Phi, psi and omega in degrees: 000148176280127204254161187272173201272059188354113164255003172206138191231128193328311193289042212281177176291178202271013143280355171252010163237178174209132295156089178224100164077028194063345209233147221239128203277141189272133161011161142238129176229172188092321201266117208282181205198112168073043189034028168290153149255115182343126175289340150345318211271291197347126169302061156339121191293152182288314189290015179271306188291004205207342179315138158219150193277341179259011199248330201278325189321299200303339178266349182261336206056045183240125161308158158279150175270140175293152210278354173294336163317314204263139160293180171312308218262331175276326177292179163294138210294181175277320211238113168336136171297121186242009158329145132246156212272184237010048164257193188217139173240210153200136189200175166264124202277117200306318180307309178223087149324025168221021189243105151324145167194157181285105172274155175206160203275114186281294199224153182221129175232082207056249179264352193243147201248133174278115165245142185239136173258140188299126225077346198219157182318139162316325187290345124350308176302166163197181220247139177204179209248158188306323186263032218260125167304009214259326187248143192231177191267155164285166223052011172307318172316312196253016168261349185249033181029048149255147163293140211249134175247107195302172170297162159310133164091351179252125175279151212293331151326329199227077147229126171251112176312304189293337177290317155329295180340292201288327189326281155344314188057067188236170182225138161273157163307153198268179168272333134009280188282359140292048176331116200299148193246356194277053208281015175251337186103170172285161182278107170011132167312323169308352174231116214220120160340097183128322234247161207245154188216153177265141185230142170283162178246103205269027159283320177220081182287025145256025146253096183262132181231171160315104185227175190240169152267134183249347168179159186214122193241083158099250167245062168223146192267136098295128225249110161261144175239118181348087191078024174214149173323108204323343196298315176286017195291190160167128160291118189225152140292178163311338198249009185272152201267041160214015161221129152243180191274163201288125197082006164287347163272312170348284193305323182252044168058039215255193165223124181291073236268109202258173192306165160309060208114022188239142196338302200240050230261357169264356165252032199288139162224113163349292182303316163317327185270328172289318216273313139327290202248040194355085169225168188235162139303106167317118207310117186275356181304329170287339172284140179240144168317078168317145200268146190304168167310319178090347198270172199205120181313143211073350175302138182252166170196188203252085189255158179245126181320110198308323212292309162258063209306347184283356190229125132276130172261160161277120181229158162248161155258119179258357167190138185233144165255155162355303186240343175230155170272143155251135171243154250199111180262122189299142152136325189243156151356131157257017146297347164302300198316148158197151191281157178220162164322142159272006162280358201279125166298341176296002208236097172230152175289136204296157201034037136331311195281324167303296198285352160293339183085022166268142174298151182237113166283147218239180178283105177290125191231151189275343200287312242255024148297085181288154025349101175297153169273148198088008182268137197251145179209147164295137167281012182274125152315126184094339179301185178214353213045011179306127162100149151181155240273355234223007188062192205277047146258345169258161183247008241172158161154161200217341177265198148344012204225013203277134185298322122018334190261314180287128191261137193248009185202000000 
């Protein structure tokens, strides 16, 4: 593993959150900003409107992926979003999975949700689906003993939800709007916080390493890996095909990748190692195999751009592995493709965006591009201008700024 650039850290300076009166200054949306444009404003391909997923199948000679492939958290959802934005949550900071924080609703877009965390800059937020486990009703942290990692400017001793609440003049999510997520059921009594697995590193999937279980939440594992930073932490269940039992790169001729810092790491031994750090091995008898994914290159679906999260695209898979897709945005470059999980919430069955009330970006053609006159546009082919590199408060941007320019991984 590579160790990672931080770009954000719980402790930041004190120029970086913002801290008005005690009361925490709310999101600004709408407002163009650097020569954004309102996304009202956006300029819009003639063809969004006229576009259809059976007319495009039928002209590409493409399948579709079936919709039995995708999980609950990748399908259509059961229930309408009923979030609205300036509400208050608690969730997991997408950066460092093991961190809790107060959270509050930016933007509500179909089924997906802008979460901004309280105290710190917008260029921060980030986007997630309504159903998503990741997010809990406030007091979860303190009935289920996580640490809650308050806004800026508050000691961490006197902080109260409801007094913030009022203080504030804020609304919580009702609980309501949390939906059990739990469709597996709880994690086997056999799998108990400390106890240690071997893991892919899914920063790097061709590296399985030495990991601990690190919290255990409904049916989900979080997965540490032994002497590295929480930035590589991830939430998986049991049954995902990128945690195994302790000898399984032995077994399958793998090569294991041992702590950060450990003596001999080309002679690593379990047992010395179980026995050193009086820890025990998860029971290997409880991993159950997971069934392949199924999905199969050229299958078309619904991907949300990683560079720009705030756009769902027309994607294809043009390849696959075990555990991933690389997907492929019709229309564009394929210097764009990349690969994502096939578990990844980020992944939906063609007319998700529909049936959600989400915008779709449809496969960019130079005809069906109108340009009014005196309209400053980006210069990326195909860009709309949506979105900029500079993060989700602007909505908008027409120079030098198109995320498209920027390599952001």
């Amino acid at each position: 593993m590579k160790q990672p650039n931080r770009k954000r850290k719980l402790s930041m300076d004190s120029k970086e959150h913002l801290n008005l009166d005690g009361c925490l200054e709310q999101a600004e949306e709408g407002r163009p900003r650097d020569g954004a444009a309102p996304l009202s404003h956006v300029p819009s391909a003639a063809a969004q409107d006229t576009w259809s997923w059976g007319q495009y199948l039928k002209e590409q000679k493409a399948i579709a992926a079936p919709v039995e492939l995708f999980s609950q958290d990748q399908s259509f959802p059961e229930y309408e979003n009923g979030f609205q934005v300036g509400m208050r949550l608690e969730g997991i900071d997408p950066r460092h999975p093991s961190v809790f924080c107060v959270l509050s609703i930016a933007e509500v877009c179909g089924y997906r949700l802008r979460l901004h965390f309280d105290g710190y800059l917008s260029c921060y937020d980030f986007w997630t689906n309504a159903g998503s486990p990741d997010i809990h009703p406030i007091g979860w942290c303190g009935k289920t003993k996580h640490e809650l990692h308050i806004p800026k400017g508050y000691r961490k001793d006197k902080f109260v939800w409801m007094n913030y609440l009022k203080a504030c003049k804020l609304q919580n999510a009702p609980k309501k709007l949390f939906r059990n997520r739990s469709p597996n059921g709880p994690v086997p009594k056999e799998f108990q916080v400390g106890m240690k697995l071997e893991a892919v590193d899914r920063k790097n999937p061709s590296l399985v390493c030495v990991a601990t279980i690190a919290d255990i939440v409904e049916d989900r594992l979080l997965v540490h890996f032994d002497n590295w930073d929480d930035s590589y932490d991830y939430w998986c269940d049991v049954n995902s095909p990128y945690v195994q039992p302790v000898g399984w790169c032995q077994e399958n001729g793998r090569t294991l990748i041992a702590p950060q810092g450990y003596p001999d790491p080309e002679n690593f031994s379990w047992t010395e190692y179980l026995e050193a750090t009086q820890t025990s091995a998860v029971p290997a008898k409880v991993f159950k195999m997971r069934l392949p994914h199924g999905f199969l290159p050229n299958m078309k679906l619904e991907v949300v751009d990683k560079r720009n999260p705030r756009l769902i695209r027309v994607a294809t898979i043009i390849d696959v592995d075990d555990q991933r897709l690389k997907v492929h945005f019709d229309g564009w470059d394929h210097k764009y493709d990349y690969w994502v999980d096939a578990d990844s919430p980020d992944i939906h069955p063609i007319g998700w965006c529909d049936v959600t009330g989400h915008p779709l970006e449809v496969p960019y053609r130079a005809n069906d591009v109108k340009i009014l006159p005196g309209q400053a546009v980006c210069p990326t082919p195909g860009c709309r201008g949506i979105g900029h590199i500079r993060g989700p408060r602007y909505s908008g941007h027409h120079r030098k700024i198109c995320v498209r320019k920027r390599n952001w991984y």
